[in-house]
Coordinates of C-alpha atoms and ligand atoms in Angstrom, one line a residue:
X24 CA 38.0 38.0 -16.0
X25 CA 38.1 34.8 -13.9
X26 CA 39.2 31.6 -15.5
X27 CA 38.6 28.3 -13.8
X28 CA 39.6 24.9 -15.1
X29 CA 36.7 22.5 -14.9
X30 CA 39.2 19.8 -15.9
X31 CA 42.8 19.5 -16.9
X32 CA 42.9 15.8 -17.8
X33 CA 43.6 14.2 -21.2
X34 CA 41.3 11.7 -23.0
X35 CA 42.4 8.7 -20.9
X36 CA 42.2 10.5 -17.6
X37 CA 40.0 8.8 -15.0
X38 CA 41.4 10.5 -11.8
X39 CA 40.7 14.0 -12.9
X40 CA 38.2 15.8 -15.2
X41 CA 38.6 16.1 -18.9
X42 CA 40.0 19.4 -20.2
X43 CA 37.6 22.3 -20.1
X44 CA 37.7 25.9 -18.9
X45 CA 35.1 28.3 -17.6
X46 CA 35.7 32.0 -18.3
X47 CA 33.6 34.5 -16.2
X48 CA 33.6 38.1 -17.3
X49 CA 31.4 41.2 -17.9
X50 CA 28.3 39.5 -16.2
X51 CA 28.5 36.5 -18.5
X52 CA 30.6 33.4 -19.1
X53 CA 31.9 31.0 -21.7
X54 CA 32.8 27.3 -21.2
X55 CA 35.4 26.0 -23.6
X56 CA 34.4 22.4 -24.5
X57 CA 31.9 20.4 -22.6
X58 CA 33.0 17.0 -21.4
X59 CA 30.7 14.9 -19.2
X60 CA 33.0 15.6 -16.3
X61 CA 31.9 19.3 -16.3
X62 CA 28.7 18.4 -14.5
X63 CA 30.7 17.2 -11.4
X64 CA 33.2 20.0 -11.7
X65 CA 30.5 22.7 -11.9
X66 CA 28.8 21.3 -8.8
X67 CA 32.2 21.3 -7.0
X68 CA 32.8 24.8 -8.1
X69 CA 29.3 26.0 -7.2
X70 CA 28.0 27.0 -10.6
X71 CA 24.6 25.6 -11.6
X72 CA 24.3 23.7 -14.8
X73 CA 21.2 25.6 -15.6
X74 CA 23.4 28.7 -15.5
X75 CA 25.5 27.6 -18.4
X76 CA 24.4 29.7 -21.4
X77 CA 27.5 29.8 -23.6
X78 CA 29.7 27.0 -24.8
X79 CA 32.5 26.9 -27.4
X80 CA 33.4 23.6 -28.9
X81 CA 37.1 23.3 -30.1
X82 CA 36.8 19.9 -31.9
X83 CA 34.9 16.6 -31.8
X84 CA 37.1 14.2 -29.9
X85 CA 35.1 12.4 -27.2
X86 CA 36.8 14.0 -24.2
X87 CA 35.7 17.5 -25.4
X88 CA 32.1 16.8 -26.3
X89 CA 30.7 13.9 -24.3
X90 CA 28.7 16.2 -22.0
X91 CA 27.0 18.1 -24.9
X92 CA 24.0 15.6 -24.9
X93 CA 23.6 15.9 -21.1
X94 CA 23.8 19.8 -21.2
X95 CA 21.3 19.9 -24.0
X96 CA 18.8 17.7 -22.2
X97 CA 19.5 19.4 -18.9
X98 CA 18.8 22.9 -20.3
X99 CA 15.6 21.8 -21.9
X100 CA 14.2 19.8 -19.0
X101 CA 15.5 21.7 -15.9
X102 CA 16.6 25.1 -17.4
X103 CA 14.7 27.9 -18.9
X104 CA 16.7 28.6 -22.1
X105 CA 18.8 27.0 -24.8
X106 CA 22.6 27.4 -24.3
X107 CA 24.4 29.0 -27.2
X108 CA 26.9 26.7 -28.9
X109 CA 29.7 28.4 -30.7
X110 CA 31.2 25.9 -33.1
X111 CA 33.1 25.9 -36.5
X112 CA 30.5 25.7 -39.3
X113 CA 32.1 22.4 -40.6
X114 CA 31.5 20.7 -37.2
X115 CA 27.8 21.3 -36.8
X116 CA 26.5 18.4 -38.9
X117 CA 29.2 16.0 -37.7
X118 CA 28.3 16.9 -34.1
X119 CA 24.6 16.2 -34.7
X120 CA 25.6 12.9 -36.3
X121 CA 27.2 12.0 -33.0
X122 CA 24.3 13.3 -30.8
X123 CA 21.3 12.4 -32.9
X124 CA 20.9 8.7 -32.0
X125 CA 20.2 9.8 -28.5
X126 CA 18.6 13.2 -29.1
X127 CA 16.6 13.0 -32.3
X128 CA 13.6 11.2 -31.0
X129 CA 11.6 12.4 -28.0
X130 CA 8.2 11.8 -26.5
X131 CA 7.3 15.1 -28.1
X132 CA 8.4 14.3 -31.5
X133 CA 11.7 14.5 -33.5
X134 CA 14.3 17.1 -32.6
X135 CA 17.3 18.8 -34.3
X136 CA 20.4 20.3 -32.8
X137 CA 18.7 23.7 -33.0
X138 CA 16.0 22.5 -30.7
X139 CA 18.5 22.0 -27.9
X140 CA 21.1 24.7 -28.6
X141 CA 21.2 28.1 -30.1
X142 CA 23.9 27.2 -32.6
X143 CA 26.3 29.9 -33.7
X144 CA 28.3 28.4 -36.7
X145 CA 31.7 30.1 -37.1
X146 CA 33.8 30.3 -40.4
X147 CA 37.5 29.7 -40.4
X148 CA 39.0 32.3 -38.1
X149 CA 35.6 33.5 -37.1
X150 CA 35.0 35.5 -34.0
X151 CA 32.2 36.2 -31.6
X152 CA 31.5 38.8 -28.8
X153 CA 30.2 38.2 -25.3
X154 CA 30.1 40.5 -22.4
X155 CA 32.3 43.1 -24.2
X156 CA 35.0 40.5 -25.0
X157 CA 35.9 39.5 -28.5
X158 CA 36.7 35.8 -28.8
X159 CA 38.7 34.9 -31.9
X160 CA 38.9 31.4 -33.2
X161 CA 41.8 29.9 -35.2
X162 CA 42.4 26.6 -37.0
X163 CA 44.9 24.4 -35.3
X164 CA 46.9 21.4 -36.3
X165 CA 45.7 18.5 -34.2
X166 CA 44.9 15.5 -36.4
X167 CA 45.4 16.0 -40.2
X168 CA 42.1 16.3 -42.0
X169 CA 40.1 17.0 -38.8
X170 CA 38.7 20.5 -38.1
X171 CA 40.0 21.8 -34.7
X172 CA 40.1 25.3 -33.3
X173 CA 41.8 27.3 -30.6
X174 CA 40.4 30.4 -29.0
X175 CA 41.9 33.8 -28.1
X176 CA 40.5 36.7 -26.1
X177 CA 42.8 39.8 -26.1
X178 CA 44.1 41.1 -23.8
X179 CA 43.4 38.1 -21.6
X180 CA 44.3 34.7 -22.9
X181 CA 45.3 32.3 -25.7
X182 CA 43.9 28.8 -25.5
X183 CA 45.5 26.1 -27.7
X184 CA 42.8 23.5 -27.2
X185 CA 44.1 20.1 -28.5
X186 CA 46.9 20.8 -31.0
X187 CA 50.5 20.6 -31.9
X188 CA 52.5 23.7 -31.0
X189 CA 52.0 26.6 -33.5
X190 CA 55.2 28.3 -32.5
X191 CA 54.8 31.2 -35.0
X192 CA 51.3 32.1 -33.8
X193 CA 52.2 31.8 -30.1
X194 CA 55.2 34.0 -30.5
X195 CA 53.2 36.5 -32.5
X196 CA 50.2 36.8 -30.0
X197 CA 52.1 36.4 -26.8
X198 CA 52.6 40.2 -26.3
X199 CA 48.8 40.7 -26.6
X200 CA 47.7 38.2 -23.9
X201 CA 48.4 37.7 -20.2
X202 CA 48.3 33.9 -20.2
X203 CA 48.8 31.2 -22.7
X204 CA 47.0 28.0 -21.9
X205 CA 48.6 25.3 -23.9
X206 CA 48.0 21.5 -24.0
X207 CA 51.0 19.4 -23.1
X208 CA 50.9 15.6 -22.9
X209 CA 53.8 15.4 -20.5
X210 CA 54.9 12.0 -21.9
X211 CA 58.5 11.4 -23.0
X212 CA 57.3 9.7 -26.2
X213 CA 56.3 11.5 -29.4
X214 CA 52.5 11.9 -29.8
X215 CA 52.1 13.5 -33.3
X216 CA 48.7 15.0 -32.6
X217 CA 49.7 16.7 -29.3
X218 CA 52.3 19.0 -27.8
X219 CA 55.3 17.7 -25.8
X220 CA 57.0 19.4 -22.9
X221 CA 60.2 19.6 -25.1
X222 CA 58.2 21.5 -27.7
X223 CA 57.2 24.2 -25.2
X224 CA 60.6 24.3 -23.6
X225 CA 61.9 25.7 -26.9
X226 CA 59.8 28.9 -26.4
X227 CA 61.5 32.1 -25.4
X228 CA 61.7 32.6 -21.6
X229 CA 59.3 35.5 -21.5
X230 CA 56.6 33.4 -23.2
X231 CA 57.2 30.4 -21.0
X232 CA 56.6 32.7 -18.0
X233 CA 53.0 33.2 -19.1
X234 CA 52.4 29.6 -20.3
X235 CA 50.2 27.3 -18.3
X236 CA 50.0 23.6 -19.2
X237 CA 46.7 21.6 -19.4
X238 CA 45.3 18.4 -21.0
X239 CA 47.8 16.1 -19.3
X240 CA 47.8 12.5 -18.0
X241 CA 46.8 11.2 -14.5
X242 CA 50.4 11.0 -13.2
X243 CA 49.9 14.7 -12.5
X244 CA 46.3 14.4 -11.1
X245 CA 47.9 14.6 -7.8
X246 CA 48.4 18.2 -6.6
X247 CA 51.7 17.3 -5.0
X248 CA 53.1 16.0 -8.3
X249 CA 52.1 19.3 -10.0
X250 CA 53.6 21.3 -7.2
X251 CA 56.8 19.4 -7.6
X252 CA 56.9 20.2 -11.3
X253 CA 56.0 23.8 -10.8
X254 CA 58.7 24.2 -8.1
X255 CA 61.4 22.7 -10.2
X256 CA 60.8 24.8 -13.3
X257 CA 63.2 27.6 -13.3
X258 CA 61.9 28.8 -16.6
X259 CA 58.4 29.1 -15.2
X260 CA 56.3 26.7 -17.4
X261 CA 53.7 25.6 -14.9
X262 CA 50.7 23.3 -14.8
X263 CA 47.2 24.2 -14.0
X264 CA 45.1 22.0 -11.7
X265 CA 41.4 21.1 -11.9
X266 CA 39.3 23.9 -10.2
X267 CA 42.3 26.1 -10.1
X268 CA 41.3 29.7 -11.0
X269 CA 43.3 32.6 -12.7
X270 CA 42.2 36.2 -12.3
X271 CA 43.1 38.5 -15.2
X272 CA 42.6 42.3 -15.4
X273 CA 41.8 44.3 -18.4
Ligands
ZN598 ZN1 41.5 16.0 -25.8
ZN599 ZN1 41.6 16.0 -29.4

Protein backbone atom coordinates (compact mmCIF):
# COMPACT_ATOMS: atom_id res chain seq x y z
CA UNK A 1 0.00 0.00 0.00
CA UNK A 2 1.33 3.39 -0.99
CA UNK A 3 0.14 6.39 1.02
CA UNK A 4 0.74 9.88 -0.33
CA UNK A 5 -0.18 13.12 1.35
CA UNK A 6 -2.02 15.39 -1.06
CA UNK A 7 -1.87 17.98 1.68
CA UNK A 8 -0.74 18.33 5.27
CA UNK A 9 -1.90 21.88 6.02
CA UNK A 10 -4.53 23.01 8.51
CA UNK A 11 -7.62 25.08 7.75
CA UNK A 12 -5.71 28.37 7.59
CA UNK A 13 -2.85 27.09 5.49
CA UNK A 14 -2.11 29.13 2.36
CA UNK A 15 1.41 27.91 1.66
CA UNK A 16 0.59 24.21 1.52
CA UNK A 17 -2.38 22.07 0.60
CA UNK A 18 -5.13 21.20 3.07
CA UNK A 19 -4.93 17.83 4.80
CA UNK A 20 -5.76 14.85 2.59
CA UNK A 21 -4.20 11.48 1.86
CA UNK A 22 -4.28 9.21 -1.18
CA UNK A 23 -4.02 5.48 -0.47
CA UNK A 24 -3.14 3.22 -3.44
CA UNK A 25 -3.49 -0.55 -3.02
CA UNK A 26 -4.81 -3.69 -4.66
CA UNK A 27 -5.34 -2.03 -8.04
CA UNK A 28 -7.55 0.67 -6.56
CA UNK A 29 -7.32 3.70 -4.28
CA UNK A 30 -9.05 5.83 -1.67
CA UNK A 31 -8.70 9.56 -1.05
CA UNK A 32 -9.33 10.68 2.52
CA UNK A 33 -11.18 14.01 2.39
CA UNK A 34 -11.28 16.18 -0.68
CA UNK A 35 -10.20 19.80 -0.26
CA UNK A 36 -9.98 21.99 -3.35
CA UNK A 37 -6.17 21.89 -3.10
CA UNK A 38 -6.29 18.21 -4.09
CA UNK A 39 -6.68 19.20 -7.76
CA UNK A 40 -3.24 20.82 -7.79
CA UNK A 41 -1.69 18.11 -5.62
CA UNK A 42 -2.99 15.33 -7.86
CA UNK A 43 -1.60 17.11 -10.89
CA UNK A 44 1.78 17.53 -9.20
CA UNK A 45 1.71 13.87 -8.19
CA UNK A 46 0.63 12.72 -11.66
CA UNK A 47 -2.74 11.20 -10.84
CA UNK A 48 -5.61 12.27 -13.12
CA UNK A 49 -8.69 13.74 -11.44
CA UNK A 50 -10.80 11.51 -13.71
CA UNK A 51 -9.05 8.56 -12.08
CA UNK A 52 -10.45 9.41 -8.61
CA UNK A 53 -13.15 6.84 -7.93
CA UNK A 54 -13.22 6.50 -4.14
CA UNK A 55 -13.39 9.28 -1.56
CA UNK A 56 -13.92 9.10 2.20
CA UNK A 57 -15.18 12.21 3.98
CA UNK A 58 -14.19 12.49 7.65
CA UNK A 59 -16.25 15.57 8.55
CA UNK A 60 -17.68 18.73 7.07
CA UNK A 61 -15.21 21.46 7.94
CA UNK A 62 -14.44 23.53 4.87
CA UNK A 63 -10.79 22.49 4.59
CA UNK A 64 -11.85 18.84 4.15
CA UNK A 65 -14.70 19.18 1.67
CA UNK A 66 -14.22 22.31 -0.42
CA UNK A 67 -13.16 20.26 -3.43
CA UNK A 68 -16.20 17.97 -3.40
CA UNK A 69 -18.21 20.22 -5.70
CA UNK A 70 -15.33 20.44 -8.17
CA UNK A 71 -14.72 16.69 -8.17
CA UNK A 72 -18.41 15.99 -8.68
CA UNK A 73 -18.62 18.30 -11.67
CA UNK A 74 -15.29 17.12 -13.03
CA UNK A 75 -16.28 13.46 -12.88
CA UNK A 76 -19.57 14.22 -14.63
CA UNK A 77 -18.26 16.51 -17.35
CA UNK A 78 -14.78 15.10 -18.03
CA UNK A 79 -14.87 11.64 -16.45
CA UNK A 80 -16.81 8.52 -17.27
CA UNK A 81 -18.21 7.50 -13.89
CA UNK A 82 -19.49 8.80 -10.59
CA UNK A 83 -16.91 8.60 -7.78
CA UNK A 84 -17.99 6.65 -4.71
CA UNK A 85 -18.40 8.80 -1.62
CA UNK A 86 -17.97 6.97 1.68
CA UNK A 87 -19.47 9.16 4.38
CA UNK A 88 -21.22 8.86 7.75
CA UNK A 89 -24.96 8.58 7.22
CA UNK A 90 -25.63 11.65 9.37
CA UNK A 91 -23.41 13.78 7.14
CA UNK A 92 -25.07 13.04 3.80
CA UNK A 93 -27.90 15.60 4.04
CA UNK A 94 -25.73 18.29 5.67
CA UNK A 95 -23.16 17.84 2.88
CA UNK A 96 -25.84 18.30 0.24
CA UNK A 97 -27.06 21.42 2.08
CA UNK A 98 -23.59 22.85 1.60
CA UNK A 99 -23.26 21.75 -2.04
CA UNK A 100 -26.77 22.16 -3.37
CA UNK A 101 -26.77 25.94 -4.00
CA UNK A 102 -24.07 25.32 -6.60
CA UNK A 103 -25.02 21.83 -7.77
CA UNK A 104 -28.77 21.45 -7.62
CA UNK A 105 -29.63 23.36 -10.78
CA UNK A 106 -28.08 22.42 -14.11
CA UNK A 107 -28.87 23.11 -17.74
CA UNK A 108 -30.25 19.56 -17.84
CA UNK A 109 -32.55 19.99 -14.87
CA UNK A 110 -32.34 19.55 -11.11
CA UNK A 111 -29.75 17.28 -9.59
CA UNK A 112 -29.22 15.54 -6.25
CA UNK A 113 -26.01 14.40 -4.55
CA UNK A 114 -26.67 10.92 -5.92
CA UNK A 115 -26.48 12.26 -9.48
CA UNK A 116 -22.86 13.29 -8.91
CA UNK A 117 -21.68 10.63 -6.49
CA UNK A 118 -22.33 7.00 -5.73
CA UNK A 119 -23.00 7.73 -2.05
CA UNK A 120 -22.18 4.99 0.47
CA UNK A 121 -23.69 6.05 3.84
CA UNK A 122 -21.94 4.52 6.83
CA UNK A 123 -23.41 3.96 10.30
CA UNK A 124 -21.46 4.70 13.49
CA UNK A 125 -18.37 2.50 13.37
CA UNK A 126 -19.26 1.36 9.87
CA UNK A 127 -16.71 -0.27 7.59
CA UNK A 128 -16.26 -0.80 3.87
CA UNK A 129 -14.04 -2.90 1.65
CA UNK A 130 -11.95 -1.85 -1.32
CA UNK A 131 -9.26 -3.81 -3.15
CA UNK A 132 -9.18 -6.51 -0.48
CA UNK A 133 -8.64 -3.98 2.32
CA UNK A 134 -11.18 -3.35 5.07
CA UNK A 135 -11.53 0.27 6.15
CA UNK A 136 -13.06 0.76 9.57
CA UNK A 137 -14.49 4.11 10.58
CA UNK A 138 -14.79 5.35 14.14
CA UNK A 139 -16.36 8.41 15.73
CA UNK A 140 -13.87 10.99 16.96
CA UNK A 141 -14.00 13.90 19.39
CA UNK A 142 -13.38 17.00 17.30
CA UNK A 143 -16.07 19.57 18.01
CA UNK A 144 -18.82 18.65 20.53
CA UNK A 145 -22.10 17.85 18.77
CA UNK A 146 -20.46 17.52 15.34
CA UNK A 147 -20.17 14.14 13.61
CA UNK A 148 -16.54 13.42 12.74
CA UNK A 149 -14.81 10.16 11.85
CA UNK A 150 -11.37 8.66 11.70
CA UNK A 151 -10.32 5.74 9.54
CA UNK A 152 -8.33 2.59 10.15
CA UNK A 153 -7.06 -0.08 7.75
CA UNK A 154 -5.38 -3.03 9.47
CA UNK A 155 -2.55 -3.98 9.16
CA UNK A 156 -1.64 -0.71 7.51
CA UNK A 157 -2.60 2.55 9.15
CA UNK A 158 -4.69 4.54 11.60
CA UNK A 159 -5.81 8.01 10.47
CA UNK A 160 -7.10 10.34 13.18
CA UNK A 161 -8.55 12.95 10.80
CA UNK A 162 -9.34 16.14 12.76
CA UNK A 163 -9.73 15.17 16.40
CA UNK A 164 -8.48 15.43 19.92
CA UNK A 165 -6.25 12.55 20.99
CA UNK A 166 -8.17 9.36 21.80
CA UNK A 167 -5.30 7.89 23.76
CA UNK A 168 -7.15 4.74 24.78
CA UNK A 169 -8.00 3.88 21.16
CA UNK A 170 -4.55 4.75 19.84
CA UNK A 171 -2.83 2.56 22.45
CA UNK A 172 -5.25 -0.29 21.76
CA UNK A 173 -4.85 -0.33 17.98
CA UNK A 174 -1.18 0.61 17.73
CA UNK A 175 0.04 -3.03 17.65
CA UNK A 176 -2.30 -3.71 14.71
CA UNK A 177 -1.07 -0.98 12.35
CA UNK A 178 2.27 0.05 10.90
CA UNK A 179 1.74 3.80 10.97
CA UNK A 180 -0.45 6.18 12.94
CA UNK A 181 -1.23 9.39 11.10
CA UNK A 182 -2.33 11.93 13.67
CA UNK A 183 -3.32 15.53 13.38
CA UNK A 184 -1.23 17.95 15.43
CA UNK A 185 -1.69 21.70 15.46
CA UNK A 186 1.95 22.34 16.57
CA UNK A 187 0.97 25.55 18.37
CA UNK A 188 1.92 26.11 22.00
CA UNK A 189 -1.57 27.36 22.84
CA UNK A 190 -4.50 25.07 23.71
CA UNK A 191 -6.93 24.45 20.83
CA UNK A 192 -9.75 22.40 22.29
CA UNK A 193 -10.87 20.77 19.02
CA UNK A 194 -7.41 19.60 17.99
CA UNK A 195 -4.39 17.67 19.28
CA UNK A 196 -1.26 19.35 20.60
CA UNK A 197 2.31 18.14 20.40
CA UNK A 198 2.26 17.88 24.21
CA UNK A 199 -0.66 15.43 23.99
CA UNK A 200 1.19 13.17 21.56
CA UNK A 201 4.42 13.37 23.51
CA UNK A 202 2.66 11.56 26.36
CA UNK A 203 2.29 8.42 24.23
CA UNK A 204 4.60 5.46 24.91
CA UNK A 205 7.87 5.52 22.95
CA UNK A 206 7.00 2.52 20.76
CA UNK A 207 3.79 4.26 19.62
CA UNK A 208 5.53 7.57 19.01
CA UNK A 209 7.96 5.75 16.73
CA UNK A 210 5.14 4.92 14.35
CA UNK A 211 3.27 8.22 14.65
CA UNK A 212 3.39 10.73 11.79
CA UNK A 213 2.01 14.25 12.24
CA UNK A 214 -0.28 16.03 9.78
CA UNK A 215 -2.75 18.97 9.65
CA UNK A 216 -0.32 21.61 10.90
CA UNK A 217 0.21 25.29 10.26
CA UNK A 218 2.33 27.04 7.65
CA UNK A 219 5.36 27.57 9.85
CA UNK A 220 6.17 23.98 8.88
CA UNK A 221 5.26 24.32 5.19
CA UNK A 222 8.98 24.67 4.57
CA UNK A 223 10.68 21.28 4.23
CA UNK A 224 13.71 22.59 6.12
CA UNK A 225 11.54 23.43 9.15
CA UNK A 226 10.11 19.91 9.15
CA UNK A 227 13.53 18.38 8.68
CA UNK A 228 14.74 20.35 11.69
CA UNK A 229 11.81 19.05 13.76
CA UNK A 230 12.28 15.49 12.56
CA UNK A 231 16.01 15.64 13.28
CA UNK A 232 15.61 16.93 16.81
CA UNK A 233 13.00 14.42 17.91
CA UNK A 234 14.79 11.74 19.80
CA UNK A 235 11.51 9.97 20.49
CA UNK A 236 10.74 9.78 16.78
CA UNK A 237 7.45 11.68 16.42
CA UNK A 238 7.83 13.00 12.89
CA UNK A 239 5.99 15.26 10.48
CA UNK A 240 4.78 14.30 7.03
CA UNK A 241 5.17 16.70 4.12
CA UNK A 242 2.82 17.37 1.22
CA UNK A 243 3.41 14.82 -1.58
CA UNK A 244 5.50 12.67 0.75
CA UNK A 245 4.76 8.96 0.29
CA UNK A 246 4.87 6.01 2.70
CA UNK A 247 5.11 2.43 1.44
CA UNK A 248 3.54 -0.19 3.70
CA UNK A 249 3.68 -3.96 3.28
CA UNK A 250 0.97 -6.46 4.17
ZN1 LIG B 1 -9.17 20.46 9.28
ZN1 LIG C 1 -12.08 19.97 11.35
